Amino acid sequence: MPSRYFKGDSRMFEEEYEIQELIGEGSFAKVYKCIEKESGKTFAVKELQIGQKVSDMEAIREEIETWKDLQHENIVSLHRTFIDNSSFYLVCEYLDSGSLFDEIVGQKVYSEEQARSIMTQVRSYSCNSLVFIVFNLLQQLGI
């Protein structure tokens, strides 16, 4: 893999982490719960299959570079990265509380107060995170 696309850890993911279970799956990646063997800490790992197109590689590289620079309490943090012949592995903070979607679907009826509380939190987190991201992008652009 040309280094211009990805500078990952030279060690293999499997040497340092043990996959526990699949916790999510999308069109381009699978996310697993994993344990760091040395520390026993729990992480999530996003496994992205390496595509043949340069545009796919560039999109993955951009995701990694952007994620590395984002350190905010409302954004899952990137811990480490690995690459092998078939996949990229993005080891990140693990949140065991599940997704907002699962929470909403799991409860059939919401009171007005519950709905207000959830939307207030989403709005607050989204606005704070968006301001943080825009501020960092402006700094990178020198504006």
PDB file of N, CA, C and O in Angstrom, residues 14-82:
ATOM      1  N   GLU A  14      -4.525  -7.814  14.758  1.00  0.00           N
ATOM      2  CA  GLU A  14      -4.830  -9.036  15.504  1.00  0.00           C
ATOM      3  C   GLU A  14      -3.802  -9.340  16.593  1.00  0.00           C
ATOM      4  O   GLU A  14      -4.099 -10.063  17.543  1.00  0.00           O
ATOM      5  N   GLU A  15      -2.585  -8.818  16.472  1.00  0.00           N
ATOM      6  CA  GLU A  15      -1.564  -9.038  17.485  1.00  0.00           C
ATOM      7  C   GLU A  15      -1.881  -8.290  18.776  1.00  0.00           C
ATOM      8  O   GLU A  15      -1.465  -8.711  19.855  1.00  0.00           O
ATOM      9  N   GLU A  16      -2.597  -7.187  18.659  1.00  0.00           N
ATOM     10  CA  GLU A  16      -2.811  -6.315  19.807  1.00  0.00           C
ATOM     11  C   GLU A  16      -4.251  -6.238  20.304  1.00  0.00           C
ATOM     12  O   GLU A  16      -4.492  -5.767  21.419  1.00  0.00           O
ATOM     13  N   TYR A  17      -5.195  -6.691  19.496  1.00  0.00           N
ATOM     14  CA  TYR A  17      -6.609  -6.598  19.863  1.00  0.00           C
ATOM     15  C   TYR A  17      -7.314  -7.924  19.608  1.00  0.00           C
ATOM     16  O   TYR A  17      -6.957  -8.658  18.693  1.00  0.00           O
ATOM     17  N   GLU A  18      -8.330  -8.174  20.421  1.00  0.00           N
ATOM     18  CA  GLU A  18      -9.164  -9.355  20.236  1.00  0.00           C
ATOM     19  C   GLU A  18     -10.587  -8.886  19.974  1.00  0.00           C
ATOM     20  O   GLU A  18     -11.175  -8.171  20.797  1.00  0.00           O
ATOM     21  N   ILE A  19     -11.138  -9.279  18.840  1.00  0.00           N
ATOM     22  CA  ILE A  19     -12.512  -8.897  18.494  1.00  0.00           C
ATOM     23  C   ILE A  19     -13.485  -9.706  19.349  1.00  0.00           C
ATOM     24  O   ILE A  19     -13.349 -10.918  19.489  1.00  0.00           O
ATOM     25  N   GLN A  20     -14.473  -9.006  19.923  1.00  0.00           N
ATOM     26  CA  GLN A  20     -15.462  -9.625  20.788  1.00  0.00           C
ATOM     27  C   GLN A  20     -16.769  -9.921  20.045  1.00  0.00           C
ATOM     28  O   GLN A  20     -17.281 -11.022  20.137  1.00  0.00           O
ATOM     29  N   GLU A  21     -17.303  -8.905  19.355  1.00  0.00           N
ATOM     30  CA  GLU A  21     -18.593  -9.082  18.686  1.00  0.00           C
ATOM     31  C   GLU A  21     -18.832  -7.975  17.671  1.00  0.00           C
ATOM     32  O   GLU A  21     -18.276  -6.882  17.790  1.00  0.00           O
ATOM     33  N   LEU A  22     -19.656  -8.268  16.684  1.00  0.00           N
ATOM     34  CA  LEU A  22     -20.091  -7.275  15.703  1.00  0.00           C
ATOM     35  C   LEU A  22     -21.113  -6.379  16.376  1.00  0.00           C
ATOM     36  O   LEU A  22     -22.085  -6.863  16.961  1.00  0.00           O
ATOM     37  N   ILE A  23     -20.904  -5.049  16.302  1.00  0.00           N
ATOM     38  CA  ILE A  23     -21.866  -4.130  16.922  1.00  0.00           C
ATOM     39  C   ILE A  23     -22.551  -3.214  15.908  1.00  0.00           C
ATOM     40  O   ILE A  23     -23.487  -2.517  16.250  1.00  0.00           O
ATOM     41  N   GLY A  24     -22.076  -3.217  14.664  1.00  0.00           N
ATOM     42  CA  GLY A  24     -22.706  -2.397  13.643  1.00  0.00           C
ATOM     43  C   GLY A  24     -22.168  -2.725  12.268  1.00  0.00           C
ATOM     44  O   GLY A  24     -21.052  -3.221  12.122  1.00  0.00           O
ATOM     45  N   GLU A  25     -22.989  -2.460  11.268  1.00  0.00           N
ATOM     46  CA  GLU A  25     -22.578  -2.762   9.900  1.00  0.00           C
ATOM     47  C   GLU A  25     -23.228  -1.766   8.959  1.00  0.00           C
ATOM     48  O   GLU A  25     -24.408  -1.452   9.099  1.00  0.00           O
ATOM     49  N   GLY A  26     -22.437  -1.260   8.033  1.00  0.00           N
ATOM     50  CA  GLY A  26     -22.948  -0.333   7.037  1.00  0.00           C
ATOM     51  C   GLY A  26     -22.532  -0.777   5.648  1.00  0.00           C
ATOM     52  O   GLY A  26     -22.060  -1.897   5.458  1.00  0.00           O
ATOM     53  N   SER A  27     -22.692   0.109   4.681  1.00  0.00           N
ATOM     54  CA  SER A  27     -22.369  -0.218   3.300  1.00  0.00           C
ATOM     55  C   SER A  27     -20.880  -0.429   3.075  1.00  0.00           C
ATOM     56  O   SER A  27     -20.480  -1.245   2.253  1.00  0.00           O
ATOM     57  N   PHE A  28     -20.051   0.317   3.816  1.00  0.00           N
ATOM     58  CA  PHE A  28     -18.623   0.300   3.544  1.00  0.00           C
ATOM     59  C   PHE A  28     -17.778  -0.248   4.687  1.00  0.00           C
ATOM     60  O   PHE A  28     -16.576  -0.403   4.529  1.00  0.00           O
ATOM     61  N   ALA A  29     -18.387  -0.507   5.825  1.00  0.00           N
ATOM     62  CA  ALA A  29     -17.582  -0.912   6.976  1.00  0.00           C
ATOM     63  C   ALA A  29     -18.390  -1.751   7.953  1.00  0.00           C
ATOM     64  O   ALA A  29     -19.621  -1.731   7.946  1.00  0.00           O
ATOM     65  N   LYS A  30     -17.659  -2.468   8.796  1.00  0.00           N
ATOM     66  CA  LYS A  30     -18.232  -3.183   9.926  1.00  0.00           C
ATOM     67  C   LYS A  30     -17.564  -2.639  11.174  1.00  0.00           C
ATOM     68  O   LYS A  30     -16.395  -2.282  11.155  1.00  0.00           O
ATOM     69  N   VAL A  31     -18.332  -2.586  12.274  1.00  0.00           N
ATOM     70  CA  VAL A  31     -17.796  -2.099  13.538  1.00  0.00           C
ATOM     71  C   VAL A  31     -17.917  -3.211  14.567  1.00  0.00           C
ATOM     72  O   VAL A  31     -18.980  -3.820  14.709  1.00  0.00           O
ATOM     73  N   TYR A  32     -16.799  -3.473  15.244  1.00  0.00           N
ATOM     74  CA  TYR A  32     -16.740  -4.531  16.237  1.00  0.00           C
ATOM     75  C   TYR A  32     -16.338  -3.968  17.592  1.00  0.00           C
ATOM     76  O   TYR A  32     -15.597  -2.995  17.675  1.00  0.00           O
ATOM     77  N   LYS A  33     -16.809  -4.611  18.641  1.00  0.00           N
ATOM     78  CA  LYS A  33     -16.297  -4.361  19.983  1.00  0.00           C
ATOM     79  C   LYS A  33     -15.019  -5.190  20.086  1.00  0.00           C
ATOM     80  O   LYS A  33     -14.986  -6.352  19.654  1.00  0.00           O
ATOM     81  N   CYS A  34     -13.956  -4.605  20.640  1.00  0.00           N
ATOM     82  CA  CYS A  34     -12.703  -5.340  20.774  1.00  0.00           C
ATOM     83  C   CYS A  34     -12.019  -4.990  22.093  1.00  0.00           C
ATOM     84  O   CYS A  34     -12.343  -3.981  22.716  1.00  0.00           O
ATOM     85  N   ILE A  35     -11.089  -5.831  22.479  1.00  0.00           N
ATOM     86  CA  ILE A  35     -10.333  -5.646  23.719  1.00  0.00           C
ATOM     87  C   ILE A  35      -8.851  -5.507  23.367  1.00  0.00           C
ATOM     88  O   ILE A  35      -8.320  -6.310  22.594  1.00  0.00           O
ATOM     89  N   GLU A  36      -8.214  -4.480  23.922  1.00  0.00           N
ATOM     90  CA  GLU A  36      -6.771  -4.334  23.759  1.00  0.00           C
ATOM     91  C   GLU A  36      -6.111  -5.367  24.674  1.00  0.00           C
ATOM     92  O   GLU A  36      -6.337  -5.360  25.889  1.00  0.00           O
ATOM     93  N   LYS A  37      -5.313  -6.262  24.108  1.00  0.00           N
ATOM     94  CA  LYS A  37      -4.753  -7.382  24.866  1.00  0.00           C
ATOM     95  C   LYS A  37      -3.867  -6.924  26.018  1.00  0.00           C
ATOM     96  O   LYS A  37      -3.943  -7.470  27.117  1.00  0.00           O
ATOM     97  N   GLU A  38      -3.037  -5.919  25.798  1.00  0.00           N
ATOM     98  CA  GLU A  38      -2.098  -5.481  26.827  1.00  0.00           C
ATOM     99  C   GLU A  38      -2.778  -4.829  28.026  1.00  0.00           C
ATOM    100  O   GLU A  38      -2.445  -5.102  29.170  1.00  0.00           O
ATOM    101  N   SER A  39      -3.747  -3.965  27.765  1.00  0.00           N
ATOM    102  CA  SER A  39      -4.368  -3.197  28.850  1.00  0.00           C
ATOM    103  C   SER A  39      -5.698  -3.767  29.337  1.00  0.00           C
ATOM    104  O   SER A  39      -6.144  -3.452  30.436  1.00  0.00           O
ATOM    105  N   GLY A  40      -6.360  -4.566  28.498  1.00  0.00           N
ATOM    106  CA  GLY A  40      -7.685  -5.065  28.834  1.00  0.00           C
ATOM    107  C   GLY A  40      -8.791  -4.055  28.581  1.00  0.00           C
ATOM    108  O   GLY A  40      -9.952  -4.313  28.879  1.00  0.00           O
ATOM    109  N   LYS A  41      -8.449  -2.893  28.026  1.00  0.00           N
ATOM    110  CA  LYS A  41      -9.446  -1.852  27.760  1.00  0.00           C
ATOM    111  C   LYS A  41     -10.313  -2.222  26.561  1.00  0.00           C
ATOM    112  O   LYS A  41      -9.857  -2.858  25.617  1.00  0.00           O
ATOM    113  N   THR A  42     -11.560  -1.767  26.613  1.00  0.00           N
ATOM    114  CA  THR A  42     -12.514  -2.022  25.540  1.00  0.00           C
ATOM    115  C   THR A  42     -12.512  -0.858  24.555  1.00  0.00           C
ATOM    116  O   THR A  42     -12.527   0.305  24.953  1.00  0.00           O
ATOM    117  N   PHE A  43     -12.497  -1.197  23.280  1.00  0.00           N
ATOM    118  CA  PHE A  43     -12.555  -0.223  22.195  1.00  0.00           C
ATOM    119  C   PHE A  43     -13.548  -0.703  21.156  1.00  0.00           C
ATOM    120  O   PHE A  43     -14.022  -1.840  21.203  1.00  0.00           O
ATOM    121  N   ALA A  44     -13.850   0.159  20.203  1.00  0.00           N
ATOM    122  CA  ALA A  44     -14.588  -0.230  19.004  1.00  0.00           C
ATOM    123  C   ALA A  44     -13.585  -0.159  17.857  1.00  0.00           C
ATOM    124  O   ALA A  44     -12.674   0.675  17.875  1.00  0.00           O
ATOM    125  N   VAL A  45     -13.734  -1.036  16.896  1.00  0.00           N
ATOM    126  CA  VAL A  45     -12.865  -0.978  15.717  1.00  0.00           C
ATOM    127  C   VAL A  45     -13.740  -0.958  14.472  1.00  0.00           C
ATOM    128  O   VAL A  45     -14.652  -1.763  14.321  1.00  0.00           O
ATOM    129  N   LYS A  46     -13.464   0.012  13.621  1.00  0.00           N
ATOM    130  CA  LYS A  46     -14.173   0.133  12.348  1.00  0.00           C
ATOM    131  C   LYS A  46     -13.277  -0.498  11.294  1.00  0.00           C
ATOM    132  O   LYS A  46     -12.147  -0.057  11.087  1.00  0.00           O
ATOM    133  N   GLU A  47     -13.758  -1.556  10.661  1.00  0.00           N
ATOM    134  CA  GLU A  47     -12.990  -2.249   9.628  1.00  0.00           C
ATOM    135  C   GLU A  47     -13.512  -1.842   8.256  1.00  0.00           C
ATOM    136  O   GLU A  47     -14.677  -2.068   7.939  1.00  0.00           O
ATOM    137  N   LEU A  48     -12.654  -1.227   7.463  1.00  0.00           N
ATOM    138  CA  LEU A  48     -13.018  -0.799   6.115  1.00  0.00           C
ATOM    139  C   LEU A  48     -12.242  -1.657   5.119  1.00  0.00           C
ATOM    140  O   LEU A  48     -11.011  -1.732   5.193  1.00  0.00           O
ATOM    141  N   GLN A  49     -12.956  -2.310   4.218  1.00  0.00           N
ATOM    142  CA  GLN A  49     -12.314  -3.117   3.199  1.00  0.00           C
ATOM    143  C   GLN A  49     -11.594  -2.204   2.206  1.00  0.00           C
ATOM    144  O   GLN A  49     -12.124  -1.170   1.807  1.00  0.00           O
ATOM    145  N   ILE A  50     -10.386  -2.585   1.836  1.00  0.00           N
ATOM    146  CA  ILE A  50      -9.613  -1.791   0.887  1.00  0.00           C
ATOM    147  C   ILE A  50     -10.176  -2.002  -0.511  1.00  0.00           C
ATOM    148  O   ILE A  50     -10.282  -3.130  -0.982  1.00  0.00           O
ATOM    149  N   GLY A  51     -10.568  -0.902  -1.139  1.00  0.00           N
ATOM    150  CA  GLY A  51     -11.088  -0.960  -2.494  1.00  0.00           C
ATOM    151  C   GLY A  51      -9.968  -0.791  -3.511  1.00  0.00           C
ATOM    152  O   GLY A  51      -8.834  -0.476  -3.165  1.00  0.00           O
ATOM    153  N   GLN A  52     -10.288  -0.993  -4.737  1.00  0.00           N
ATOM    154  CA  GLN A  52      -9.291  -0.880  -5.804  1.00  0.00           C
ATOM    155  C   GLN A  52      -9.199   0.539  -6.367  1.00  0.00           C
ATOM    156  O   GLN A  52      -8.220   0.892  -6.988  1.00  0.00           O
ATOM    157  N   LYS A  53     -10.223   1.348  -6.133  1.00  0.00           N
ATOM    158  CA  LYS A  53     -10.240   2.685  -6.710  1.00  0.00           C
ATOM    159  C   LYS A  53      -9.445   3.668  -5.859  1.00  0.00           C
ATOM    160  O   LYS A  53      -9.529   3.651  -4.628  1.00  0.00           O
ATOM    161  N   VAL A  54      -8.698   4.525  -6.513  1.00  0.00           N
ATOM    162  CA  VAL A  54      -7.917   5.552  -5.822  1.00  0.00           C
ATOM    163  C   VAL A  54      -8.843   6.482  -5.047  1.00  0.00           C
ATOM    164  O   VAL A  54      -8.525   6.906  -3.938  1.00  0.00           O
ATOM    165  N   SER A  55     -10.026   6.772  -5.584  1.00  0.00           N
ATOM    166  CA  SER A  55     -10.962   7.670  -4.896  1.00  0.00           C
ATOM    167  C   SER A  55     -11.416   7.075  -3.561  1.00  0.00           C
ATOM    168  O   SER A  55     -11.612   7.803  -2.591  1.00  0.00           O
ATOM    169  N   ASP A  56     -11.583   5.751  -3.506  1.00  0.00           N
ATOM    170  CA  ASP A  56     -11.938   5.096  -2.237  1.00  0.00           C
ATOM    171  C   ASP A  56     -10.815   5.270  -1.226  1.00  0.00           C
ATOM    172  O   ASP A  56     -11.058   5.570  -0.056  1.00  0.00           O
ATOM    173  N   MET A  57      -9.594   5.068  -1.661  1.00  0.00           N
ATOM    174  CA  MET A  57      -8.438   5.193  -0.780  1.00  0.00           C
ATOM    175  C   MET A  57      -8.316   6.629  -0.274  1.00  0.00           C
ATOM    176  O   MET A  57      -8.015   6.857   0.893  1.00  0.00           O
ATOM    177  N   GLU A  58      -8.546   7.579  -1.143  1.00  0.00           N
ATOM    178  CA  GLU A  58      -8.453   8.988  -0.765  1.00  0.00           C
ATOM    179  C   GLU A  58      -9.544   9.342   0.249  1.00  0.00           C
ATOM    180  O   GLU A  58      -9.294  10.073   1.208  1.00  0.00           O
ATOM    181  N   ALA A  59     -10.743   8.816   0.058  1.00  0.00           N
ATOM    182  CA  ALA A  59     -11.838   9.079   0.999  1.00  0.00           C
ATOM    183  C   ALA A  59     -11.514   8.511   2.383  1.00  0.00           C
ATOM    184  O   ALA A  59     -11.766   9.169   3.402  1.00  0.00           O
ATOM    185  N   ILE A  60     -10.935   7.333   2.426  1.00  0.00           N
ATOM    186  CA  ILE A  60     -10.550   6.732   3.705  1.00  0.00           C
ATOM    187  C   ILE A  60      -9.444   7.557   4.354  1.00  0.00           C
ATOM    188  O   ILE A  60      -9.485   7.832   5.551  1.00  0.00           O
ATOM    189  N   ARG A  61      -8.467   7.958   3.583  1.00  0.00           N
ATOM    190  CA  ARG A  61      -7.368   8.772   4.106  1.00  0.00           C
ATOM    191  C   ARG A  61      -7.906  10.080   4.691  1.00  0.00           C
ATOM    192  O   ARG A  61      -7.518  10.487   5.786  1.00  0.00           O
ATOM    193  N   GLU A  62      -8.823  10.725   3.989  1.00  0.00           N
ATOM    194  CA  GLU A  62      -9.411  11.976   4.474  1.00  0.00           C
ATOM    195  C   GLU A  62     -10.196  11.761   5.763  1.00  0.00           C
ATOM    196  O   GLU A  62     -10.127  12.586   6.675  1.00  0.00           O
ATOM    197  N   GLU A  63     -10.936  10.651   5.845  1.00  0.00           N
ATOM    198  CA  GLU A  63     -11.682  10.354   7.076  1.00  0.00           C
ATOM    199  C   GLU A  63     -10.711  10.213   8.246  1.00  0.00           C
ATOM    200  O   GLU A  63     -10.933  10.764   9.327  1.00  0.00           O
ATOM    201  N   ILE A  64      -9.627   9.497   8.033  1.00  0.00           N
ATOM    202  CA  ILE A  64      -8.646   9.278   9.099  1.00  0.00           C
ATOM    203  C   ILE A  64      -8.000  10.596   9.509  1.00  0.00           C
ATOM    204  O   ILE A  64      -7.893  10.903  10.705  1.00  0.00           O
ATOM    205  N   GLU A  65      -7.572  11.397   8.553  1.00  0.00           N
ATOM    206  CA  GLU A  65      -6.913  12.664   8.865  1.00  0.00           C
ATOM    207  C   GLU A  65      -7.855  13.613   9.599  1.00  0.00           C
ATOM    208  O   GLU A  65      -7.460  14.280  10.545  1.00  0.00           O
ATOM    209  N   THR A  66      -9.109  13.662   9.178  1.00  0.00           N
ATOM    210  CA  THR A  66     -10.085  14.523   9.848  1.00  0.00           C
ATOM    211  C   THR A  66     -10.343  14.039  11.262  1.00  0.00           C
ATOM    212  O   THR A  66     -10.345  14.825  12.210  1.00  0.00           O
ATOM    213  N   TRP A  67     -10.523  12.729  11.416  1.00  0.00           N
ATOM    214  CA  TRP A  67     -10.831  12.152  12.717  1.00  0.00           C
ATOM    215  C   TRP A  67      -9.683  12.335  13.703  1.00  0.00           C
ATOM    216  O   TRP A  67      -9.897  12.602  14.874  1.00  0.00           O
ATOM    217  N   LYS A  68      -8.449  12.238  13.223  1.00  0.00           N
ATOM    218  CA  LYS A  68      -7.279  12.420  14.093  1.00  0.00           C
ATOM    219  C   LYS A  68      -7.266  13.811  14.715  1.00  0.00           C
ATOM    220  O   LYS A  68      -6.837  13.991  15.851  1.00  0.00           O
ATOM    221  N   ASP A  69      -7.697  14.800  13.959  1.00  0.00           N
ATOM    222  CA  ASP A  69      -7.653  16.193  14.412  1.00  0.00           C
ATOM    223  C   ASP A  69      -8.821  16.579  15.315  1.00  0.00           C
ATOM    224  O   ASP A  69      -8.774  17.616  15.958  1.00  0.00           O
ATOM    225  N   LEU A  70      -9.874  15.773  15.352  1.00  0.00           N
ATOM    226  CA  LEU A  70     -11.055  16.125  16.133  1.00  0.00           C
ATOM    227  C   LEU A  70     -10.971  15.524  17.535  1.00  0.00           C
ATOM    228  O   LEU A  70     -11.064  14.316  17.710  1.00  0.00           O
ATOM    229  N   GLN A  71     -10.794  16.368  18.506  1.00  0.00           N
ATOM    230  CA  GLN A  71     -10.785  15.946  19.905  1.00  0.00           C
ATOM    231  C   GLN A  71     -11.829  16.786  20.630  1.00  0.00           C
ATOM    232  O   GLN A  71     -11.603  17.953  20.905  1.00  0.00           O
ATOM    233  N   HIS A  72     -12.981  16.182  20.888  1.00  0.00           N
ATOM    234  CA  HIS A  72     -14.095  16.900  21.502  1.00  0.00           C
ATOM    235  C   HIS A  72     -14.912  15.911  22.315  1.00  0.00           C
ATOM    236  O   HIS A  72     -15.049  14.745  21.931  1.00  0.00           O
ATOM    237  N   GLU A  73     -15.471  16.360  23.417  1.00  0.00           N
ATOM    238  CA  GLU A  73     -16.212  15.476  24.316  1.00  0.00           C
ATOM    239  C   GLU A  73     -17.431  14.830  23.658  1.00  0.00           C
ATOM    240  O   GLU A  73     -17.875  13.764  24.081  1.00  0.00           O
ATOM    241  N   ASN A  74     -17.980  15.424  22.609  1.00  0.00           N
ATOM    242  CA  ASN A  74     -19.163  14.883  21.948  1.00  0.00           C
ATOM    243  C   ASN A  74     -18.848  14.145  20.657  1.00  0.00           C
ATOM    244  O   ASN A  74     -19.751  13.822  19.899  1.00  0.00           O
ATOM    245  N   ILE A  75     -17.569  13.900  20.399  1.00  0.00           N
ATOM    246  CA  ILE A  75     -17.146  13.190  19.195  1.00  0.00           C
ATOM    247  C   ILE A  75     -16.313  11.988  19.632  1.00  0.00           C
ATOM    248  O   ILE A  75     -15.373  12.125  20.406  1.00  0.00           O
ATOM    249  N   VAL A  76     -16.665  10.817  19.139  1.00  0.00           N
ATOM    250  CA  VAL A  76     -15.908   9.601  19.453  1.00  0.00           C
ATOM    251  C   VAL A  76     -14.473   9.804  18.989  1.00  0.00           C
ATOM    252  O   VAL A  76     -14.221  10.233  17.861  1.00  0.00           O
ATOM    253  N   SER A  77     -13.512   9.500  19.876  1.00  0.00           N
ATOM    254  CA  SER A  77     -12.106   9.755  19.545  1.00  0.00           C
ATOM    255  C   SER A  77     -11.442   8.551  18.879  1.00  0.00           C
ATOM    256  O   SER A  77     -11.742   7.397  19.205  1.00  0.00           O
ATOM    257  N   LEU A  78     -10.552   8.846  17.956  1.00  0.00           N
ATOM    258  CA  LEU A  78      -9.760   7.831  17.262  1.00  0.00           C
ATOM    259  C   LEU A  78      -8.549   7.514  18.120  1.00  0.00           C
ATOM    260  O   LEU A  78      -7.816   8.397  18.543  1.00  0.00           O
ATOM    261  N   HIS A  79      -8.327   6.224  18.384  1.00  0.00           N
ATOM    262  CA  HIS A  79      -7.236   5.775  19.254  1.00  0.00           C
ATOM    263  C   HIS A  79      -6.008   5.367  18.437  1.00  0.00           C
ATOM    264  O   HIS A  79      -4.909   5.854  18.677  1.00  0.00           O
ATOM    265  N   ARG A  80      -6.171   4.475  17.473  1.00  0.00           N
ATOM    266  CA  ARG A  80      -5.061   3.980  16.653  1.00  0.00           C
ATOM    267  C   ARG A  80      -5.579   3.560  15.295  1.00  0.00           C
ATOM    268  O   ARG A  80      -6.773   3.347  15.114  1.00  0.00           O
ATOM    269  N   THR A  81      -4.649   3.377  14.365  1.00  0.00           N
ATOM    270  CA  THR A  81      -4.995   2.904  13.032  1.00  0.00           C
ATOM    271  C   THR A  81      -4.051   1.773  12.628  1.00  0.00           C
ATOM    272  O   THR A  81      -2.885   1.749  13.029  1.00  0.00           O
ATOM    273  N   PHE A  82      -4.573   0.851  11.845  1.00  0.00           N
ATOM    274  CA  PHE A  82      -3.805  -0.279  11.331  1.00  0.00           C
ATOM    275  C   PHE A  82      -4.204  -0.512   9.881  1.00  0.00           C
ATOM    276  O   PHE A  82      -5.297  -0.127   9.462  1.00  0.00           O
TER     277      PHE A  82
END
